PDB file of C-alpha atoms in Angstrom:
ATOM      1  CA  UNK A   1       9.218 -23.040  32.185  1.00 52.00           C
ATOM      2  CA  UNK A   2       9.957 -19.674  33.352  1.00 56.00           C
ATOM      3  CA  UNK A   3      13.711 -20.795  34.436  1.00 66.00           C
ATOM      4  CA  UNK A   4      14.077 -21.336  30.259  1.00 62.00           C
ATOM      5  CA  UNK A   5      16.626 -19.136  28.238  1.00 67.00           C
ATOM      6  CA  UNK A   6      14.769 -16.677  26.115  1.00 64.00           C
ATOM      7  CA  UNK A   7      17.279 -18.242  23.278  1.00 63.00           C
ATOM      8  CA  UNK A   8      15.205 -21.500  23.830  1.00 67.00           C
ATOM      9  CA  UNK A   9      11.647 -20.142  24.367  1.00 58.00           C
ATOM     10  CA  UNK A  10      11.928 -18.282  20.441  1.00 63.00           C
ATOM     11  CA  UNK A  11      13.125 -21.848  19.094  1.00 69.00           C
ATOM     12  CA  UNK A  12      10.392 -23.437  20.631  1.00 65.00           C
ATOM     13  CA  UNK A  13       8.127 -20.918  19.052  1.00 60.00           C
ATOM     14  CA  UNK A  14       9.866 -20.937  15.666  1.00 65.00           C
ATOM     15  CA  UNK A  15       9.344 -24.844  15.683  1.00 70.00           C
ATOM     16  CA  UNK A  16       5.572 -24.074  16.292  1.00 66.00           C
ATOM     17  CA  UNK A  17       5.254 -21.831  12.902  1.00 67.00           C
ATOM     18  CA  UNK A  18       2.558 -20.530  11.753  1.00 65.00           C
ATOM     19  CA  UNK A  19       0.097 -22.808  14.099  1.00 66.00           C
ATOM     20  CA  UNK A  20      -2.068 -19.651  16.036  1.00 64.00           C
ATOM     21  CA  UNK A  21      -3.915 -22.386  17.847  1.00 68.00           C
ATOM     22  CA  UNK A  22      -0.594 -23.349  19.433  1.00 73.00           C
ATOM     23  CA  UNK A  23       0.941 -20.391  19.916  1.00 65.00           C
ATOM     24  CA  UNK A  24      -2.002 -19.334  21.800  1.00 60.00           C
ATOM     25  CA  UNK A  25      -1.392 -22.220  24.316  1.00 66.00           C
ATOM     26  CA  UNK A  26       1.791 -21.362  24.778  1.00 62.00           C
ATOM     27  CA  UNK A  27       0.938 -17.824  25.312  1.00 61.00           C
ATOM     28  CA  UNK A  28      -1.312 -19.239  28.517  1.00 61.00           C
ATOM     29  CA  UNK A  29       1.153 -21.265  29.647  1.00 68.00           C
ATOM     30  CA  UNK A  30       3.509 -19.405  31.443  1.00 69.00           C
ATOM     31  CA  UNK A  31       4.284 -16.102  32.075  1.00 71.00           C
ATOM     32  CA  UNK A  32       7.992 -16.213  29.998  1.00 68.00           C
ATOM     33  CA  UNK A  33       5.551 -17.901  27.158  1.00 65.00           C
ATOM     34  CA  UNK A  34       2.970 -15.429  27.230  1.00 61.00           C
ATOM     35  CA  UNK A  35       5.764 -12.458  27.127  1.00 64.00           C
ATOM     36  CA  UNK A  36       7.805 -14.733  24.333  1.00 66.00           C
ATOM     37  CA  UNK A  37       4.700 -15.530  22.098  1.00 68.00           C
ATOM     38  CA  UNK A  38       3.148 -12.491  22.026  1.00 69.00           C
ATOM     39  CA  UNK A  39       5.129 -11.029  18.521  1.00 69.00           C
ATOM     40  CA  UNK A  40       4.339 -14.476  16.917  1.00 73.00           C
ATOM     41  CA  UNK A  41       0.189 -13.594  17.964  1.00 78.00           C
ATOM     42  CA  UNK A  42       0.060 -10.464  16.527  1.00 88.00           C
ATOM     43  CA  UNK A  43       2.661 -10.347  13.696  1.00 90.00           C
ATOM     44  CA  UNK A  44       0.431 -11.981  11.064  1.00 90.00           C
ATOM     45  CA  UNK A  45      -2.910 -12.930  12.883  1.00 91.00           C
ATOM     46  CA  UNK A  46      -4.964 -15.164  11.562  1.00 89.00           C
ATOM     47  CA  UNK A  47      -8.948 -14.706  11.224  1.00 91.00           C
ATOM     48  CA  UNK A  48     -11.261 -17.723  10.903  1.00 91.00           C
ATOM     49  CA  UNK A  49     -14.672 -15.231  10.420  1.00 95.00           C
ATOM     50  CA  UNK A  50     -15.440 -11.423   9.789  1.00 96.00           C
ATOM     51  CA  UNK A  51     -16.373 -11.168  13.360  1.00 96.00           C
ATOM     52  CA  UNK A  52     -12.697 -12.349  14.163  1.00 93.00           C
ATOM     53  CA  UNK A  53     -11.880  -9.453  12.457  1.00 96.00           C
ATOM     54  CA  UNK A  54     -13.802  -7.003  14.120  1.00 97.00           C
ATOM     55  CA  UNK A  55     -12.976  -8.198  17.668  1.00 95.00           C
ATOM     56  CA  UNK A  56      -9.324  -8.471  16.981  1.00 94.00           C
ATOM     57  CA  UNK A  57      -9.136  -4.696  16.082  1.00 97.00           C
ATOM     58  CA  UNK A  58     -11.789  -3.510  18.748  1.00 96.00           C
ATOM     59  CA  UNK A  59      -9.495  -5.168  21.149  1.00 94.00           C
ATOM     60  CA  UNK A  60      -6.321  -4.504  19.864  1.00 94.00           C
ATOM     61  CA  UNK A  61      -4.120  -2.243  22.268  1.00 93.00           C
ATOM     62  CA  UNK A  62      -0.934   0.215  21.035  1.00 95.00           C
ATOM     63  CA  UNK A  63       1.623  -2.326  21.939  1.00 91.00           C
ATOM     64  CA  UNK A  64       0.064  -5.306  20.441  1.00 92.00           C
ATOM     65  CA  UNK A  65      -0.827  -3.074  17.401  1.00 96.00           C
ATOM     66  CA  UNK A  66       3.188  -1.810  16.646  1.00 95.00           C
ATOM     67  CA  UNK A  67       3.856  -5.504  16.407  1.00 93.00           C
ATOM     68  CA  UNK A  68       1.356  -6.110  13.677  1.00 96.00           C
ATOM     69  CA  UNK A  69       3.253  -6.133   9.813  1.00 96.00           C
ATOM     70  CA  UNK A  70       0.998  -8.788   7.646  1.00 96.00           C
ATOM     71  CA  UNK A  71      -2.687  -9.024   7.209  1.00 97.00           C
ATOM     72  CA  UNK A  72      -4.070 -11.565   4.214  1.00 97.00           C
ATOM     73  CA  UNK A  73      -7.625 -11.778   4.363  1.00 98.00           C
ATOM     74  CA  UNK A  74      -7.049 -13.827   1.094  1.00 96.00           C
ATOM     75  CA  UNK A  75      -9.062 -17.025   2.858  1.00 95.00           C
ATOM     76  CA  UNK A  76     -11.111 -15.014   4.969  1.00 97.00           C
ATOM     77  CA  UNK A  77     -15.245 -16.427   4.590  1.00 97.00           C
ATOM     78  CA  UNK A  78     -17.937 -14.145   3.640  1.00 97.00           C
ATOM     79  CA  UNK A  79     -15.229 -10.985   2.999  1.00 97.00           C
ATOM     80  CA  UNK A  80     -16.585 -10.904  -0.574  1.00 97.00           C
ATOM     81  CA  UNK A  81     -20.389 -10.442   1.415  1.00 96.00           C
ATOM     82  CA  UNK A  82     -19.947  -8.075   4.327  1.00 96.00           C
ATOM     83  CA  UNK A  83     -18.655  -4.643   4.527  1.00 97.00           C
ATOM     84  CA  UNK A  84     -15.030  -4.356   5.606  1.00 97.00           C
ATOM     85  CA  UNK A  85     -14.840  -0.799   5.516  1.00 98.00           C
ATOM     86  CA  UNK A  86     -14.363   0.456   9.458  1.00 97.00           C
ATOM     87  CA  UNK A  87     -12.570  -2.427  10.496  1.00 97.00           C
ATOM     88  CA  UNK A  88     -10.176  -1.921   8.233  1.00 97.00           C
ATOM     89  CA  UNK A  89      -9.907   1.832   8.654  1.00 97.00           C
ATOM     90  CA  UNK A  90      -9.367   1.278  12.319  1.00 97.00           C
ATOM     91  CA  UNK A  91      -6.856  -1.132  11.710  1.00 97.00           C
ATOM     92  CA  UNK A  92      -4.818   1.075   9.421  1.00 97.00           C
ATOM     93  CA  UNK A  93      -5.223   3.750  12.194  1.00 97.00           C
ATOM     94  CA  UNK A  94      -3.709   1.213  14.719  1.00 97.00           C
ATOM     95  CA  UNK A  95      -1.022  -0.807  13.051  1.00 97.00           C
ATOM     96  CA  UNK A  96       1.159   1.426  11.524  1.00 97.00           C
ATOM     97  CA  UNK A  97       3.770  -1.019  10.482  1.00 97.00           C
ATOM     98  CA  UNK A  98       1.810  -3.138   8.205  1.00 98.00           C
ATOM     99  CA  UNK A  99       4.205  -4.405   5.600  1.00 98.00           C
ATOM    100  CA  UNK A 100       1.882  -7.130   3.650  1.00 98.00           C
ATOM    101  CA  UNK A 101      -1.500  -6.634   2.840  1.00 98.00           C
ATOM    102  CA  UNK A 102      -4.239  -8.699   0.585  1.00 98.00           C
ATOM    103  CA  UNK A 103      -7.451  -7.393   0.553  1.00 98.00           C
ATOM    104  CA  UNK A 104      -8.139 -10.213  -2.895  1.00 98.00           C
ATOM    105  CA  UNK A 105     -12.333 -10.355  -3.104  1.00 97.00           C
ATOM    106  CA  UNK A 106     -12.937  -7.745  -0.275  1.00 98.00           C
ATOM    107  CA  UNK A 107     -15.859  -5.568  -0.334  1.00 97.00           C
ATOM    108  CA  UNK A 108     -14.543  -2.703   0.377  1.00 97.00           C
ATOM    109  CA  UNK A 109     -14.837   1.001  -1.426  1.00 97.00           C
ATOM    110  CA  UNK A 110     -12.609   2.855  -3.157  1.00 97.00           C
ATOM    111  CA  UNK A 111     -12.085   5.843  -0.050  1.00 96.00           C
ATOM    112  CA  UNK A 112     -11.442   2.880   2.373  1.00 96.00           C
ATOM    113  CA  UNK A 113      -8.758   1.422   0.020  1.00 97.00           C
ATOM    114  CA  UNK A 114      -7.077   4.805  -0.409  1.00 97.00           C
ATOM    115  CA  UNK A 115      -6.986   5.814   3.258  1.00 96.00           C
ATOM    116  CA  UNK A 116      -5.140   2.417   3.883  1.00 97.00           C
ATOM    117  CA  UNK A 117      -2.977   2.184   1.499  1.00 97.00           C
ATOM    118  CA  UNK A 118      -1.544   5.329   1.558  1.00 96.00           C
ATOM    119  CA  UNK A 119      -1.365   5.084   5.490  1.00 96.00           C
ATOM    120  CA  UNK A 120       1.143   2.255   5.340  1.00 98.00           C
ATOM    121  CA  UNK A 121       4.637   1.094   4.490  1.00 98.00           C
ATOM    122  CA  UNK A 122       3.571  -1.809   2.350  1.00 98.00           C
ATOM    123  CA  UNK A 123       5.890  -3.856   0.384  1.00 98.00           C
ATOM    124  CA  UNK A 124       3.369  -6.483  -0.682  1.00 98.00           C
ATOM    125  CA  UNK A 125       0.164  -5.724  -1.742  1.00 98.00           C
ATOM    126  CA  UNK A 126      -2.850  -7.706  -3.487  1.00 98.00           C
ATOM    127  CA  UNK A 127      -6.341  -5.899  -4.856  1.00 98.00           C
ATOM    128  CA  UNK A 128      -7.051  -9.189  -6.841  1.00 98.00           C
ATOM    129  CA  UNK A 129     -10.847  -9.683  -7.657  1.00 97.00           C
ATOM    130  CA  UNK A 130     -11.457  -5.880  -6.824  1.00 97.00           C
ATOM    131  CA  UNK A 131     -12.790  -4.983 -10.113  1.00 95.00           C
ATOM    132  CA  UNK A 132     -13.966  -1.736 -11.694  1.00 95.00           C
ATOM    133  CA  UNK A 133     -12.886  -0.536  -7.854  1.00 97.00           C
ATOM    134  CA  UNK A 134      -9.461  -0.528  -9.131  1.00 98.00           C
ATOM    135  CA  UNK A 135      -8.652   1.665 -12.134  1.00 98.00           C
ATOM    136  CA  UNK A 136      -5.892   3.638 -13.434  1.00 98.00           C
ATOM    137  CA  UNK A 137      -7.142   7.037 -11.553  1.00 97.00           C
ATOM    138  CA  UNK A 138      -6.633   4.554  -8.030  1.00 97.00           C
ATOM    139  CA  UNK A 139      -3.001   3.532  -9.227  1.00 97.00           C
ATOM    140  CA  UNK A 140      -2.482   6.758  -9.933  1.00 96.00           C
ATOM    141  CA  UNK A 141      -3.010   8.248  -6.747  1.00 97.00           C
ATOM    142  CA  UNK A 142      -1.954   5.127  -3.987  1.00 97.00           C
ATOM    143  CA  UNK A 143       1.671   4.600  -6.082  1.00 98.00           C
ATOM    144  CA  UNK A 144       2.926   7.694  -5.424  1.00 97.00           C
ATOM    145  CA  UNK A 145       3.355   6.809  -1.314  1.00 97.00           C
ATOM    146  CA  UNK A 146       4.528   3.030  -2.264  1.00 98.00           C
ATOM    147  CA  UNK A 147       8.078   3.464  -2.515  1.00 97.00           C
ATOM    148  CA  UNK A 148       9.272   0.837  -1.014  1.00 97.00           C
ATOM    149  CA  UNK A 149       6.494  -1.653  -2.838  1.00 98.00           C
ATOM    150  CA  UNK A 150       7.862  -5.545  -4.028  1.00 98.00           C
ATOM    151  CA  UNK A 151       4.730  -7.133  -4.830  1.00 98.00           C
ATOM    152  CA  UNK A 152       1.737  -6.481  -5.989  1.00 98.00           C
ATOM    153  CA  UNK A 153      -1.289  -8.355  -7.181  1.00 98.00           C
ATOM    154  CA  UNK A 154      -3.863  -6.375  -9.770  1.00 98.00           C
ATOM    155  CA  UNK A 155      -5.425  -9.617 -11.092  1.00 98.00           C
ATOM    156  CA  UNK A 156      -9.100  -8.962 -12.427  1.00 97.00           C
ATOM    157  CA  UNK A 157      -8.965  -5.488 -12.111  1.00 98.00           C
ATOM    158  CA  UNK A 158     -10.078  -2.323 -14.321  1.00 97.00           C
ATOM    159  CA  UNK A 159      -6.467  -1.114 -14.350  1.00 98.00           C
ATOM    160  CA  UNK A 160      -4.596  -0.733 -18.119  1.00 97.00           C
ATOM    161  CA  UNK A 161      -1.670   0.421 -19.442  1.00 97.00           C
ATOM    162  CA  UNK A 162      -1.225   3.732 -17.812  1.00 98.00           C
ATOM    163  CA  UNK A 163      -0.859   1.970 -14.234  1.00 98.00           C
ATOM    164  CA  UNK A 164       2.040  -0.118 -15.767  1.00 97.00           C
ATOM    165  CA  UNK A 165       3.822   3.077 -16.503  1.00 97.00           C
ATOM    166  CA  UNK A 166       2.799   4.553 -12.993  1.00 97.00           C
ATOM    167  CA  UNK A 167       4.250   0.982 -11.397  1.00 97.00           C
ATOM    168  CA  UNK A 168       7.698   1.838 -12.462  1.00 95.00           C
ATOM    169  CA  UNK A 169       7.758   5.474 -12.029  1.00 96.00           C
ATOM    170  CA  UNK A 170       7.182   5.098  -8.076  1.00 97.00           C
ATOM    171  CA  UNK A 171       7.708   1.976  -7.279  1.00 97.00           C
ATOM    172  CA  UNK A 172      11.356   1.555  -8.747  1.00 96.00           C
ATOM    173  CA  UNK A 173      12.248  -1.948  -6.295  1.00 97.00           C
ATOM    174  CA  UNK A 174       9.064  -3.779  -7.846  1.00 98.00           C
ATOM    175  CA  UNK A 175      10.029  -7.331  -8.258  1.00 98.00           C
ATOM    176  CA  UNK A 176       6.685  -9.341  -9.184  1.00 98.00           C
ATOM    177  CA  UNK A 177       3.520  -7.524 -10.983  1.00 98.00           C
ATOM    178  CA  UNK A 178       0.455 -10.011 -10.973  1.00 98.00           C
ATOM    179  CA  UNK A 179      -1.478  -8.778 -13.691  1.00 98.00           C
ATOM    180  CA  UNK A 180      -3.543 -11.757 -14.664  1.00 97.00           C
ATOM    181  CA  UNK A 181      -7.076 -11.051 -15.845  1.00 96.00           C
ATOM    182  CA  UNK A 182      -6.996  -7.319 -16.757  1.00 97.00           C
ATOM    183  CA  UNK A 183      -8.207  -7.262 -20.425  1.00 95.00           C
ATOM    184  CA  UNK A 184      -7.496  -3.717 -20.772  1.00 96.00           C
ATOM    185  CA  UNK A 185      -3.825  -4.441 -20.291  1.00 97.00           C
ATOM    186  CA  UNK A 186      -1.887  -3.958 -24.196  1.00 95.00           C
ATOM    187  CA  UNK A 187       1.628  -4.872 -25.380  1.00 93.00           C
ATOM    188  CA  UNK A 188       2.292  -1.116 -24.716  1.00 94.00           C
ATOM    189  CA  UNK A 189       2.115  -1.192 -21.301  1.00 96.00           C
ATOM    190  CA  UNK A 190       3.992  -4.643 -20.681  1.00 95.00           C
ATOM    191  CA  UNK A 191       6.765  -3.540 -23.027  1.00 94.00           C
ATOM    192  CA  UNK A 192       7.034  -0.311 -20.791  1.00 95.00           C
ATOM    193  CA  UNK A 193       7.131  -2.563 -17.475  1.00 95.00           C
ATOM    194  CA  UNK A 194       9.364  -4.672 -18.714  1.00 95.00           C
ATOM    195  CA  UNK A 195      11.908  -2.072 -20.188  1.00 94.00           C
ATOM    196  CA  UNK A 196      11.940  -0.220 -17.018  1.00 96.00           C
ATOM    197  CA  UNK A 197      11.113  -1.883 -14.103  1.00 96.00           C
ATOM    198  CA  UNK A 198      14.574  -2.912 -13.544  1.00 95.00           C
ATOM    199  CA  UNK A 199      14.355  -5.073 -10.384  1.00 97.00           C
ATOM    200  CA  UNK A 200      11.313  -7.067 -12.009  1.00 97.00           C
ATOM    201  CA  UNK A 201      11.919 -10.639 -11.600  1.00 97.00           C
ATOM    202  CA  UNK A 202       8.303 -12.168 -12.192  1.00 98.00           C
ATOM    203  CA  UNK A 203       5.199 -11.059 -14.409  1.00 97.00           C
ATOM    204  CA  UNK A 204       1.876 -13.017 -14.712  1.00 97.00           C
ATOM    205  CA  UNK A 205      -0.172 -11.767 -17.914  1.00 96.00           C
ATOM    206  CA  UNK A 206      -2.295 -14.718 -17.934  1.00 95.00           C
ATOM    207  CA  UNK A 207      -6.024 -14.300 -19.302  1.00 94.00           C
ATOM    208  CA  UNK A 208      -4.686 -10.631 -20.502  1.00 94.00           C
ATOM    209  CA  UNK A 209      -6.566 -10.905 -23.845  1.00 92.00           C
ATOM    210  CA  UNK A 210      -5.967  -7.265 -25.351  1.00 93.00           C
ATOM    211  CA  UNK A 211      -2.388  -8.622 -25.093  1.00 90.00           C
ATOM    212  CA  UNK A 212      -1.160  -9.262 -28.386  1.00 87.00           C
ATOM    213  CA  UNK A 213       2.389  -9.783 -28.887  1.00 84.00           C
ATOM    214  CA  UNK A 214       5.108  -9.736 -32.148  1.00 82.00           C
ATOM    215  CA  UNK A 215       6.402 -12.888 -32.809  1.00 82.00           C
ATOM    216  CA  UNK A 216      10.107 -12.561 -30.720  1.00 79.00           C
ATOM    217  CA  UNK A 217       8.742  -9.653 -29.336  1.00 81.00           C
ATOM    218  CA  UNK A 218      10.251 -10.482 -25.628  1.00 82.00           C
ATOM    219  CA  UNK A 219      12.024 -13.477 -26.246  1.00 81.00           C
ATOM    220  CA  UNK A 220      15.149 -11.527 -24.792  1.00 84.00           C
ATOM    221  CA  UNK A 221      13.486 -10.470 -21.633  1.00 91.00           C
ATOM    222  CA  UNK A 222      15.321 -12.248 -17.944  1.00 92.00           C
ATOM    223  CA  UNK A 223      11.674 -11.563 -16.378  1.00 95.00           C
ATOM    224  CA  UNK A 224       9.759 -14.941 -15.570  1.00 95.00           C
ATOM    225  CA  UNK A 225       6.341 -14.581 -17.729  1.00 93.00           C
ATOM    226  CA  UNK A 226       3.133 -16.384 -16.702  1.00 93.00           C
ATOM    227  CA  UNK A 227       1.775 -16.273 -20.271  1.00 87.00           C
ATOM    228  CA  UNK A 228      -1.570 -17.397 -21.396  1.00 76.00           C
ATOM    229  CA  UNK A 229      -1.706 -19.484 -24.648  1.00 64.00           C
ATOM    230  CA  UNK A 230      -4.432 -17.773 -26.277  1.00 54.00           C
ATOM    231  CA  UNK A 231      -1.689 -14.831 -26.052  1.00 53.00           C
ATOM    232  CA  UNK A 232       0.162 -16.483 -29.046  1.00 50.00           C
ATOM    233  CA  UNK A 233      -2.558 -18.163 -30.975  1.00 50.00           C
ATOM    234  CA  UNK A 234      -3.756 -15.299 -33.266  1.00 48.00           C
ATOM    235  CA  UNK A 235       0.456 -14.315 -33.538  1.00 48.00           C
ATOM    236  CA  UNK A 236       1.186 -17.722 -34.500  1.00 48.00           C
ATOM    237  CA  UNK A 237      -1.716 -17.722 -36.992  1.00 47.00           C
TER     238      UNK A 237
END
């Protein structure tokens, strides 16, 4: 195994995918293996429990940490229960490179959040479920240092129209705003977003209830909308 081509260790990892489990055998395999599979550990790790977590960051060396650019805690158990506050400061401190982040459901405070955030060169990032933790005086702060944001996901949070306008100010490349959930949201602020956020391929309003469109109002738009129904009831009526 250690004869192999590097060309034919990275296929054999790419066939593997996103499997941890396996890639960790193969990391204890051989010595070429453990070298080859060590990007594919620690590029988007996977945590099973809040302790997994903690460990992985405890333990988590420079090198290993530079190689780290997604963390989704979006199925993580319990993250809704338990504080994630230090963990996730130290990992900020560590992993510089972290591209994709979803904290959706964490319990975590609104000084954690801001010390990570503006620590890192996202270009996804989800605060679904965060709730009166994310407002327009957040948005307003974090956007600024997103400049090179994508995605982001602001489902069920206290955010309204003035973070729409914030959106496209600094974060010009956005291509797909999850808004879904944020009854504070108007047809002010989606008009703005959708008049000037000119990379913006896909927009989820659904369950936006202060939303209250003119009939035709953005028929024209190219943007795929995630509407809700209820948003054209009373317009229809």
């Amino acid at each position: 195994m250690n004869k192999l081509p590097r060309e034919i260790l990275q296929l054999v990892i790419q066939n593997v995918g996103d499997d941890q489990k396996t890639i960790v055998s193969l990391n204890m395999t051989s010595r070429s293996l453990h070298h080859a599979t060590l990007a594919a550990l620690y590029i988007a790790p996977n945590f099973k429990t809040v302790d997994d977590l903690f460990k992985f960051v405890a333990h988590l060396s420079p090198k290993n940490a530079s190689k780290v650019r997604k963390i989704d805690l979006n199925c993580l158990p319990h993250r809704w229960d338990l504080s994630l506050n230090q963990p996730l400061v130290d990992l900020s401190k560590k992993a510089r490179f972290i591209e994709h982040l979803d904290l959706s459901l964490c319990k975590i405070n609104r000084e954690t959040l801001i010390a990570i955030i503006m620590s890192l060169p996202l270009r996804f990032l989800s605060l679904n479920t965060l709730g009166r933790v994310v407002d327009d005086d957040l948005l307003e702060e974090i956007l600024p240092t997103l400049k090179e944001l994508r995605q982001i996901n602001l489902g069920k949070t206290h955010i309204g129209d003035a973070s729409l306008c914030a959106l496209t100010k600094h974060c010009r490349y956005i291509e797909s705003i999850d808004i879904s959930g944020c009854e504070q949201v108007t047809e002010r602020g989606i008009g703005h977003i959708l008049q000037h956020a000119q990379h913006l391929q896909y927009l989820n309003v659904q369950e936006c209830f202060n939303f209250v469109p003119s009939p035709g109002e953005f028929d024209e738009t190219d943007v795929d909308i995630e509407w809700t129904e209820s948003n054209w009831e009373d317009v229809e009526e």
